[in-house]
XYZ file of C-alpha atoms in Angstrom:
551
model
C 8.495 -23.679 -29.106
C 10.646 -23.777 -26.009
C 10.821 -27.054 -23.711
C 11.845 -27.287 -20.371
C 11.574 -30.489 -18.376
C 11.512 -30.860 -14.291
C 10.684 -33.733 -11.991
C 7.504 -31.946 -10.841
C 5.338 -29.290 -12.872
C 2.929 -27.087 -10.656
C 0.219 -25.355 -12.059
C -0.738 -22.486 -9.807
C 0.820 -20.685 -7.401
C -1.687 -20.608 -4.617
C -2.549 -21.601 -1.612
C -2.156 -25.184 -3.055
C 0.293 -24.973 -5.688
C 2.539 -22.822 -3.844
C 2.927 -25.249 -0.808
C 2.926 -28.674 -3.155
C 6.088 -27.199 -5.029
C 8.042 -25.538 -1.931
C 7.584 -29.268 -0.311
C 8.905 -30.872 -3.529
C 11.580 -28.592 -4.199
C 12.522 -29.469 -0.267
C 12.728 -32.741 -0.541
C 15.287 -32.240 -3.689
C 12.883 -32.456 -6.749
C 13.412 -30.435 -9.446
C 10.154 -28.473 -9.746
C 8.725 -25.701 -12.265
C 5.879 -23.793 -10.822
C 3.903 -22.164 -13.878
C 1.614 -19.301 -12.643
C -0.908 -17.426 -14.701
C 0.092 -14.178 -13.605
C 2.917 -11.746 -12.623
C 5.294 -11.051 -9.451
C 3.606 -8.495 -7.117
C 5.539 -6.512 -4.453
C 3.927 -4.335 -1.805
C 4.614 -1.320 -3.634
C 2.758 -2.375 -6.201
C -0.463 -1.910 -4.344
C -2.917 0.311 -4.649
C -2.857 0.906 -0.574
C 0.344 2.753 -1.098
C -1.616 5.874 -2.574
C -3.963 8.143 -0.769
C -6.741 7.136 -3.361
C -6.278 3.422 -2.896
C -10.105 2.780 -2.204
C -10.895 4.052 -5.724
C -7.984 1.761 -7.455
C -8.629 -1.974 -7.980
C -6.263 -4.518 -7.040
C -3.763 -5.214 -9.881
C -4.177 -8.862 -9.221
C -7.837 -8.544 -9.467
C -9.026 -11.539 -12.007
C -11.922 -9.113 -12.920
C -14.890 -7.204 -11.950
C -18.198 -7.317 -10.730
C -19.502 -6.795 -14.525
C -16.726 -9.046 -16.224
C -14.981 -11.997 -15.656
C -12.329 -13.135 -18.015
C -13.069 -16.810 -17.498
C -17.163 -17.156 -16.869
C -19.983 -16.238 -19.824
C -22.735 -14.542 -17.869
C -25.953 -16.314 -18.061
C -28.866 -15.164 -16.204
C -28.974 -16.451 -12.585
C -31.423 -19.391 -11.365
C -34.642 -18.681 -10.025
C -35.488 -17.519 -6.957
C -37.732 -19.983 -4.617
C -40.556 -17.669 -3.739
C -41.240 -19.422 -0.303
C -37.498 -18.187 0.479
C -37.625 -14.323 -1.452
C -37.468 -12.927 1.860
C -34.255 -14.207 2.357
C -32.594 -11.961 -0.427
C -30.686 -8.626 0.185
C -32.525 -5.988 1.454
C -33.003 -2.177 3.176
C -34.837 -3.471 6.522
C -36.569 0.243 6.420
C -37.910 -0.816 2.613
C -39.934 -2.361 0.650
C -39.788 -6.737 0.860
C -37.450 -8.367 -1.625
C -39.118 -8.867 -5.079
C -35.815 -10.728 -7.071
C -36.893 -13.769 -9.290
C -33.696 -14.343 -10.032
C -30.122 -14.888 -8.855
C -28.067 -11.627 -10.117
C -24.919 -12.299 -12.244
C -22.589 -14.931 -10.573
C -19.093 -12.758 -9.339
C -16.000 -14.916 -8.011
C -13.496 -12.656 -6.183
C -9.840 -14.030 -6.785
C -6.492 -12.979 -7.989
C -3.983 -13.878 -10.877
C -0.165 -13.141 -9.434
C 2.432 -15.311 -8.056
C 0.742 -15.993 -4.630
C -2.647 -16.638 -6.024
C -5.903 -15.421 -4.181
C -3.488 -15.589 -1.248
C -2.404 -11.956 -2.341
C -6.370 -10.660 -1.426
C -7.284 -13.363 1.047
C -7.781 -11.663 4.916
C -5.552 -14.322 6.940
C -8.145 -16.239 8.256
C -6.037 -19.582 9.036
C -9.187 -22.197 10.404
C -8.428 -25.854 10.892
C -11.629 -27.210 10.040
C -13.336 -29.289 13.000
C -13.584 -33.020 13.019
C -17.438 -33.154 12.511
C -16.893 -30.965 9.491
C -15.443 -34.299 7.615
C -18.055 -36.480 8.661
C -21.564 -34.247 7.688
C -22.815 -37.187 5.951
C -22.655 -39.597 8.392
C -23.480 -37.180 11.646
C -26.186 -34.903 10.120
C -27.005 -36.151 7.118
C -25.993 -33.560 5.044
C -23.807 -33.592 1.991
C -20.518 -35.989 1.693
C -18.116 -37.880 3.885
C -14.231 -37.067 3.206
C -12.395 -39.849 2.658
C -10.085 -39.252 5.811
C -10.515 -37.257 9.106
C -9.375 -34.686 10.949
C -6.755 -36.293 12.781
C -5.464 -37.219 8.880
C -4.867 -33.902 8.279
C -3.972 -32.813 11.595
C 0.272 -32.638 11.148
C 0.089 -30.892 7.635
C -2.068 -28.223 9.490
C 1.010 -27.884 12.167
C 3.138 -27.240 9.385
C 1.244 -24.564 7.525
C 1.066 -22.907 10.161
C 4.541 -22.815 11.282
C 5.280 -21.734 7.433
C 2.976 -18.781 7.907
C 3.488 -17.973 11.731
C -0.097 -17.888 11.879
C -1.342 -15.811 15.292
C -4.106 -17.064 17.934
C -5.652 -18.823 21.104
C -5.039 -22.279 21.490
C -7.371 -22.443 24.069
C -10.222 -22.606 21.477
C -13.565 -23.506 23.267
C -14.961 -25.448 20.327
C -12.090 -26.982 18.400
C -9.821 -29.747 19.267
C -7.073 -29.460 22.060
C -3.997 -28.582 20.484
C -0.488 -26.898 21.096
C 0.284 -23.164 20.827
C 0.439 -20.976 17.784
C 3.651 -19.209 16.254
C 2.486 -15.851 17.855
C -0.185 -15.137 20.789
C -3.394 -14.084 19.303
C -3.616 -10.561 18.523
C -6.101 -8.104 20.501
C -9.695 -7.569 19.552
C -10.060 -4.468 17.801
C -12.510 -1.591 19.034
C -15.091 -2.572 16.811
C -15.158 -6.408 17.574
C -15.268 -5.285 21.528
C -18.406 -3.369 20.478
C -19.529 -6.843 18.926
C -18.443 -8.657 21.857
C -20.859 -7.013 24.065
C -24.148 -8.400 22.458
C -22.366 -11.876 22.253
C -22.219 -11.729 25.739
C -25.082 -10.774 26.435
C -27.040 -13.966 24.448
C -24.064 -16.141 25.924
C -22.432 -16.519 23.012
C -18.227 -16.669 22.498
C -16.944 -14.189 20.342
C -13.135 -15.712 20.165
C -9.878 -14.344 18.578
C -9.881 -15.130 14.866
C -6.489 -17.267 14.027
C -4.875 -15.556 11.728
C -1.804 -15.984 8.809
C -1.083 -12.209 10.104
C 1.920 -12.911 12.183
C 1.386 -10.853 16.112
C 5.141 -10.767 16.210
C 8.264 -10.957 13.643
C 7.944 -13.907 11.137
C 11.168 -14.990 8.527
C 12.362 -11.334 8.960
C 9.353 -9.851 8.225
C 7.050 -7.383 10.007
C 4.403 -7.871 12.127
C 0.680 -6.850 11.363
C 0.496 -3.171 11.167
C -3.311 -3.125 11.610
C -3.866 -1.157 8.644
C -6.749 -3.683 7.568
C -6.238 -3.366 4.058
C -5.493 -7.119 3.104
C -7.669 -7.510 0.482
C -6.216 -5.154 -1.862
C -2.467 -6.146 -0.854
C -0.265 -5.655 2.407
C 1.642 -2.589 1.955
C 3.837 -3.421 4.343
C 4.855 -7.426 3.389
C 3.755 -7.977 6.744
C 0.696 -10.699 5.307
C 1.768 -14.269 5.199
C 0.574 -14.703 1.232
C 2.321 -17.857 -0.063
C 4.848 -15.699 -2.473
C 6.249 -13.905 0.972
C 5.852 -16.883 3.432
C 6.014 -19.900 1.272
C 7.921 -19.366 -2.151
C 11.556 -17.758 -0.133
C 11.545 -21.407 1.172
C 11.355 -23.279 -1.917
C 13.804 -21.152 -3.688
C 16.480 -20.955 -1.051
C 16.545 -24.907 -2.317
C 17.623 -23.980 -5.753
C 15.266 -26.774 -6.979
C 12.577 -24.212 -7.578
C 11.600 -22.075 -10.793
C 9.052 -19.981 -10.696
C 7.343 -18.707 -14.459
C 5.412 -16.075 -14.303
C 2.906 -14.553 -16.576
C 2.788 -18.715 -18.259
C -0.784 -19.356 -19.475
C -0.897 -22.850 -19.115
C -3.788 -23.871 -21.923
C -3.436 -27.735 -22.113
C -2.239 -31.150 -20.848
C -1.322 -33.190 -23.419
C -1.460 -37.054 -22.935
C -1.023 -40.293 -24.498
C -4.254 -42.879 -24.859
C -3.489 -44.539 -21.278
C -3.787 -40.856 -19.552
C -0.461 -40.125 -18.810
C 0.104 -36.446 -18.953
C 3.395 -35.672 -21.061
C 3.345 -31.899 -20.964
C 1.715 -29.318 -20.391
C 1.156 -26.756 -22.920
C 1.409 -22.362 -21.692
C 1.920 -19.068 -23.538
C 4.184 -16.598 -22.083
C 5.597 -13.426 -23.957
C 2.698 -14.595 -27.123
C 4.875 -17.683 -27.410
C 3.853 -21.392 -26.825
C 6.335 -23.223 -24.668
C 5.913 -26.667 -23.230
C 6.844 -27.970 -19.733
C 7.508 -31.827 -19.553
C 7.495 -33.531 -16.106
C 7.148 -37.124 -14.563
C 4.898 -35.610 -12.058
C 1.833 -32.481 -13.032
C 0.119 -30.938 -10.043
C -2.731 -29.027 -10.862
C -3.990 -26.286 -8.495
C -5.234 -23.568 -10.520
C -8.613 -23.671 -8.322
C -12.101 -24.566 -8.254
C -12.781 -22.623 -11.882
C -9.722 -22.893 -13.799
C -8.404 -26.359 -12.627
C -11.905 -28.275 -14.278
C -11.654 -25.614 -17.182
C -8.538 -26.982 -18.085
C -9.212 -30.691 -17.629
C -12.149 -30.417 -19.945
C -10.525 -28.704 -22.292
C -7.631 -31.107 -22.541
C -9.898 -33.880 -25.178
C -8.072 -36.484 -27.196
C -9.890 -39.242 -28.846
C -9.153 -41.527 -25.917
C -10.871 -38.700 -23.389
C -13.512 -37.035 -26.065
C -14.659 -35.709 -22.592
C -11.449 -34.334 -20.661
C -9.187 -35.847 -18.341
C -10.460 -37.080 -15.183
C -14.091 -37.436 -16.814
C -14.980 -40.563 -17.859
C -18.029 -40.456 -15.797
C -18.951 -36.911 -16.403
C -18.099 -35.643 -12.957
C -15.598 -32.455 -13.804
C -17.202 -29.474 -12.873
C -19.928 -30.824 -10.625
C -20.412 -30.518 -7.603
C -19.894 -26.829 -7.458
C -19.741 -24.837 -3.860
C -20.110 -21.582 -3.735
C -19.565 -19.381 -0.832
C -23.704 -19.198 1.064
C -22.550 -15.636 2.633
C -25.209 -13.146 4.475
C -24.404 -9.621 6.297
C -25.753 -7.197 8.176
C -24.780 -3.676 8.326
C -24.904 -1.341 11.281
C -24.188 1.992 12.644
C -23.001 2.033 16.258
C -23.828 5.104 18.642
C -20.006 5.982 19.313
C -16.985 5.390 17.251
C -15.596 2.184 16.436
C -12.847 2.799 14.196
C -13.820 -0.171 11.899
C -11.044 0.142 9.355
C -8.227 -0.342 12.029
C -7.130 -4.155 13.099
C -7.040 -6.954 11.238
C -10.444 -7.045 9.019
C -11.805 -9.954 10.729
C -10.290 -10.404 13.860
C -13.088 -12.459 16.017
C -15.245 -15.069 15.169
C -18.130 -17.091 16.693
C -18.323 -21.051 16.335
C -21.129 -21.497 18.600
C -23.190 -22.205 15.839
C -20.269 -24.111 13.807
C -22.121 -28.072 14.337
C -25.664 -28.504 13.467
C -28.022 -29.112 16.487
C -31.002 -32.083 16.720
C -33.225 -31.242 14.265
C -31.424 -28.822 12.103
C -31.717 -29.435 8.175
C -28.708 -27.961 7.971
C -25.229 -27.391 7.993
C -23.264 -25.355 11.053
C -21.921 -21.923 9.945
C -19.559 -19.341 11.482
C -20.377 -15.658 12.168
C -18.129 -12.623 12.593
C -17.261 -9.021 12.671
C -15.869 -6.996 10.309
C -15.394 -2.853 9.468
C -14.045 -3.847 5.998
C -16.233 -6.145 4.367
C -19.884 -3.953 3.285
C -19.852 -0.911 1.812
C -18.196 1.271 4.794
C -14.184 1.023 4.949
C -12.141 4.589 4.590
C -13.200 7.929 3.944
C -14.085 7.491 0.198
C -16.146 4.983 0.760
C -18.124 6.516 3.566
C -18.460 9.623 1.546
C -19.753 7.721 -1.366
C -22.149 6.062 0.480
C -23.418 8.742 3.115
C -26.454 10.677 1.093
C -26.192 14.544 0.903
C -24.707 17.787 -0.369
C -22.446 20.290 0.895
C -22.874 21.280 4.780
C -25.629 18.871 4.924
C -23.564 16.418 3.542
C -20.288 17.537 5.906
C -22.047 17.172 8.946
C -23.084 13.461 8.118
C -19.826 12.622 7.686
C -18.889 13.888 10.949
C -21.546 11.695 12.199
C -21.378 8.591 11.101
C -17.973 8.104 10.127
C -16.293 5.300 11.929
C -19.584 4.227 13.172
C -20.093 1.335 10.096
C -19.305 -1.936 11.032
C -20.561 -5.476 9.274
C -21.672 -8.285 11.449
C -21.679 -11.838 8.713
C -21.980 -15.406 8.367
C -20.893 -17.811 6.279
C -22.050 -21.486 5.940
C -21.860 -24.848 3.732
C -23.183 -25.051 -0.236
C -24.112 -28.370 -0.045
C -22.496 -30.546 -2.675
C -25.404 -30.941 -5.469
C -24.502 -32.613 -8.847
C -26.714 -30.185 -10.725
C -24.328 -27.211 -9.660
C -21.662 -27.131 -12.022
C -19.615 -25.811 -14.244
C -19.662 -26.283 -18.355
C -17.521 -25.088 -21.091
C -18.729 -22.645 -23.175
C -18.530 -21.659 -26.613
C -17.349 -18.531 -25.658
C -13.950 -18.034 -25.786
C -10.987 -15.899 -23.828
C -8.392 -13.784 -25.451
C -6.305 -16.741 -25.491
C -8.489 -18.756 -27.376
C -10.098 -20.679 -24.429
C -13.505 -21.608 -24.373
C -14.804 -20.149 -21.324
C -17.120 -21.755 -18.637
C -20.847 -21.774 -17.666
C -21.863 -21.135 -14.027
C -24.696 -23.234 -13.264
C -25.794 -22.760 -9.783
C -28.793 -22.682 -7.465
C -29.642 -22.700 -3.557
C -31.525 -26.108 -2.169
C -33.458 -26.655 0.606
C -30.312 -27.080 3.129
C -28.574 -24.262 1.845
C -31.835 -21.707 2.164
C -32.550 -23.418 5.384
C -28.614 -22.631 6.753
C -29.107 -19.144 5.595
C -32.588 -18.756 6.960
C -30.267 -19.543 10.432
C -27.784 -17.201 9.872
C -29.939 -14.443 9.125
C -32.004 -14.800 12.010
C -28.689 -15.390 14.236
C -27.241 -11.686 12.966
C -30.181 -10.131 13.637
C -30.534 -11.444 17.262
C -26.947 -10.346 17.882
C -27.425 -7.221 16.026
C -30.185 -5.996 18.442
C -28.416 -7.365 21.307
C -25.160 -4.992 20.366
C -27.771 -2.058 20.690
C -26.852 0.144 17.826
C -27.943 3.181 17.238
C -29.426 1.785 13.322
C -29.486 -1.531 11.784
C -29.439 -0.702 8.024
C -29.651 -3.087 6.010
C -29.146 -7.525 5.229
C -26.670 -8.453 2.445
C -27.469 -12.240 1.208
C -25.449 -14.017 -1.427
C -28.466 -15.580 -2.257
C -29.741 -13.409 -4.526
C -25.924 -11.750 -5.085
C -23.567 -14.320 -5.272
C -20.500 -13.002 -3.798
C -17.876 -15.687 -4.269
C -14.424 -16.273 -2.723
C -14.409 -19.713 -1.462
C -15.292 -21.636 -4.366
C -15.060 -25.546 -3.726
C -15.864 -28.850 -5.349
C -15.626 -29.295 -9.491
C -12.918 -32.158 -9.334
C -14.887 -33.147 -6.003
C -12.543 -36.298 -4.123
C -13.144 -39.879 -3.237
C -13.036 -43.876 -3.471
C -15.457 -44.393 -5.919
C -14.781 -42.815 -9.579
C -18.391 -43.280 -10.919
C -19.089 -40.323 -8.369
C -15.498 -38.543 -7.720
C -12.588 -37.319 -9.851
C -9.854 -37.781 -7.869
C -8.841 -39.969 -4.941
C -7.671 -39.442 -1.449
C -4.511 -38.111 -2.472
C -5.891 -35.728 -5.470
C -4.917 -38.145 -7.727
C -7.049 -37.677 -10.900
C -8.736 -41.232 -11.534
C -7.679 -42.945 -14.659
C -4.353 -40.103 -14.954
C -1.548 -41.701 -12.670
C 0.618 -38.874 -12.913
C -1.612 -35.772 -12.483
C -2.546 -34.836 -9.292
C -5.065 -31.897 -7.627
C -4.225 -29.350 -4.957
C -6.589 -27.202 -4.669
C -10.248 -26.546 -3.290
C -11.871 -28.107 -6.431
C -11.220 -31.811 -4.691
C -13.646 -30.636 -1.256
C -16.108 -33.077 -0.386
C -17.589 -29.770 1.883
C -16.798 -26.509 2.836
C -15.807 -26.929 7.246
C -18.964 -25.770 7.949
C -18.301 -22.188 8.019
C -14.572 -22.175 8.397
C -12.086 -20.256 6.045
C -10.313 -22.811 3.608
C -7.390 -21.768 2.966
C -5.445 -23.746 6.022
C -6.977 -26.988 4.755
C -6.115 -26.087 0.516
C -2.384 -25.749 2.725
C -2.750 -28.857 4.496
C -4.160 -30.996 1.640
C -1.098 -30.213 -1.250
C 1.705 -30.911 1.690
C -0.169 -34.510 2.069
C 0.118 -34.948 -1.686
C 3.144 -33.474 -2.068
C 4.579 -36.274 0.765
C 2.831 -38.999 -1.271
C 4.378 -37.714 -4.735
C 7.360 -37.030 -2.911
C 7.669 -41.008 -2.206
C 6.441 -42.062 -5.403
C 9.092 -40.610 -7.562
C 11.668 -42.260 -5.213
């Protein structure tokens, strides 16, 4: 066994872990960061070949049929007075699902975390988004506010040179961005039309894609291949915007490929060490400080794993709240084919979005969501795709293509999984090729979250028709195909730890010395806003506070 000891031990590389340990190493702190997987560089990506739509992401965690952490149990059953709501051909038959299909969770393993995949949104989330209890009735309070959070959000987005508007119609007044926003694309001007029409904003997407030269890097090259890795470096991913900084310090060490598989403790809940395999050899990193932020699945995997006889039930869970609380992302889409050519594969891949819809109005039972445009996200991006997906043989099949290519664009949603204690996560008796048990998904749509959807749905369509295509093919619903990227809750935050796991700070109740930085401690989801920004903003705030308490 090899030891190494530090001030600080990160566990993840992230969007959490990778700011918490550049801040650390900043202020002086000697910090090991211990990530899961390997170093990427841009030419490792698959976008650097001509076939790059038929090669998966290297820092793929898995695949629709297998994930490497989750045991696949059959999905919950659907609610027949919502079946209608479920994915479906709007030329065919009605939905007939009775239950959810297999649960995927899109995210990476790499230095940089799901930052590596992740399309750039960078969304402060909006005041009323921290209040949804006490303003709508809906969910749970955080245990702060906006304007909490409000410098660490200035600061992440300096660090990434994030590009946009400031002159945002429904978000707080603010100062400018790093870069000027970048120009709508051709096929969210062709969405912009039926927005206007219905009086609706469609409004420049802010974006960690820098509009002009960032820390020596390149601009967006509007290639809108983010999700399988910038080819260019241009994306502001935490190991290219983030990790330069902390190293520069010399107070920052980076592991790679370190399977961290325990934290070991004494009976008062001190963590000690923390336990990882790299190169089929166990090591152990000892700290003062451990900040876990190994997300939503893995973080509450590992704190129920880590038993003694003074925590039979893992850290953090004396009241049997690890791993409840589960969010998933409540995503619906709808496809269409425009009469001319839109070009949807060129811009950034979501480059406009529209909050009109982002706070709930009197009488709504639910939460506010956010829609948007994208010529990425269904099953239309390049030309493999299209010719995968475009029906026909030989000229037939030709001229088709020379129809419709280009003409394939997504029009989505995305709203709030309300925070239910019943939707969790277990361990299983499964276990990984490390010898980890994995983890049961157990997971369901309520009444708020069908109701939410039931508003998006009926939203897209309304803007579909106004946009006039020349088809509207076909409604995507993570209802009955959970399509996962923004996980949230499991290690859920706040004052009280009969009902919470950490507090304010991420500070894992009844374990002084191990904090959280990642989504697992959200309260809620922003009501339709990407996450990443706040999973930024969050581990600088608890990197300050650990920052003073080791002084």
């Amino acid at each position: 066994m090899t030891n190494i000891e530090a001030d600080v031990v990160v566990i993840g590389s992230g969007a959490g872990g990778g700011f918490a340990a550049t801040a650390l190493a900043e202020a002086g702190w000697r910090v090991v960061l211990l990530e899961r997987g390997p170093w990427f560089q841009p030419k490792d990506f698959p976008t650097r070949h001509a076939d790059w739509e038929r090669r998966p992401a290297p820092f793929a965690a898995g695949n629709p049929a297998m994930d490497p952490s989750i045991t696949w149990t059959p999905g919950a059953p659907i609610d027949p007075a919502y079946r209608h709501l479920c994915s479906r051909a709007l030329d065919g038959p009605p939905p007939a699902n009775e239950r959810r299909g297999r649960f995927r969770y899109e995210r990476a393993f790499g230095v940089g975390g799901t930052t590596l995949q992740y399309q750039g949104e960078a969304h402060r989330f909006s005041p009323h988004a921290f209040q949804p209890q006490t303003l709508f009735d809906l969910g749970r309070d955080w245990p702060f506010g906006y304007e909490d959070l409000e410098p660490y959000y200035e600061t992440a987005e300096a660090w990434l040179g994030v590009a946009g508007d400031p002159d945002h119609p429904f978000k707080p007044k603010r100062g400018p961005f790093f870069g000027p926003a970048h120009p709508l694309s051709t096929k969210s001007q062709w969405a912009q039309r039926g927005a206007r029409k219905l009086h609706w904003t469609l409004f420049p997407n802010a974006l960690a894609l820098p509009s002009k030269s960032h820390q020596g890097r390149m601009p967006c090259r509007y290639a809108g291949v983010c999700a399988k890795g910038c080819p260019f470096g241009a994306k502001s991913s935490v190991d290219l915007a983030v990790l330069p900084r902390g190293l520069s310090t010399g107070k920052l060490s980076v592991i790679d490929q370190a399977r961290v598989t325990r934290l070991n403790h004494g009976a008062d809940g001190q963590v000690d060490s923390a336990t990882y395999l790299k190169d089929g050899r166990v090591h152990e990193a000892r700290a003062t400080v451990f900040i876990l932020a190994a997300g939503a699945l893995e973080s509450p995997r590992l704190l129920l794993g880590s038993t003694s006889a003074a925590f039979p039930m893992g850290l953090g869970n004396h009241h049997d709240q690890v791993g409840r609380h589960l969010m998933e992302t409540i995503l619906t889409a709808v496809t269409v084919e425009t009469e001319e050519p839109v070009a949807g594969w060129k811009g950034p891949p979501i480059d406009a979005r529209l909050w009109d819809f982002s706070r709930p109005g009197p009488g709504d039972r639910h939460g506010g969501f956010v829609l948007g445009v994208s010529g990425v996200m269904g099953r239309f991006h390049g030309p493999q795709s299209y010719t995968a997906n475009i029906p026909g043989f030989g000229r037939a099949h030709k001229q088709e293509m020379r129809r419709r290519f280009g003409h394939m664009i997504t029009l989505f949603g995305v709203s709030d999984h309300q925070p239910h204690p019943d939707n969790r996560l277990t361990l299983s008796e499964q276990r990984d090729d490390a010898g980890q048990p994995k983890v049961v998904i157990h997971s369901n749509y309520h009444r708020a979250d069908l109701e939410g959807l039931a508003a998006m749905q009926e939203r897209l369509l309304q803007w579909a028709h106004a946009c006039r295509p020349r088809r509207i093919a076909d409604v995507f619903s993570s209802y009955s195909h959970p399509s996962v990227t923004h996980l949230a809750g499991t290690c859920i935050m706040g004052a009280d730890p009969e009902s919470s796991v950490t507090d304010h700070l991420g500070r894992v109740h009844g374990t002084p010395n191990l904090y959280i930085a990642d989504a697992s401690v959200f309260p809620g989801q922003g009501m339709g806003d990407s996450p990443s920004l706040t999973i930024h903003a969050l581990a600088l705030r608890t990197a300050i506070h650990v920052d003073k308490s080791l002084k």
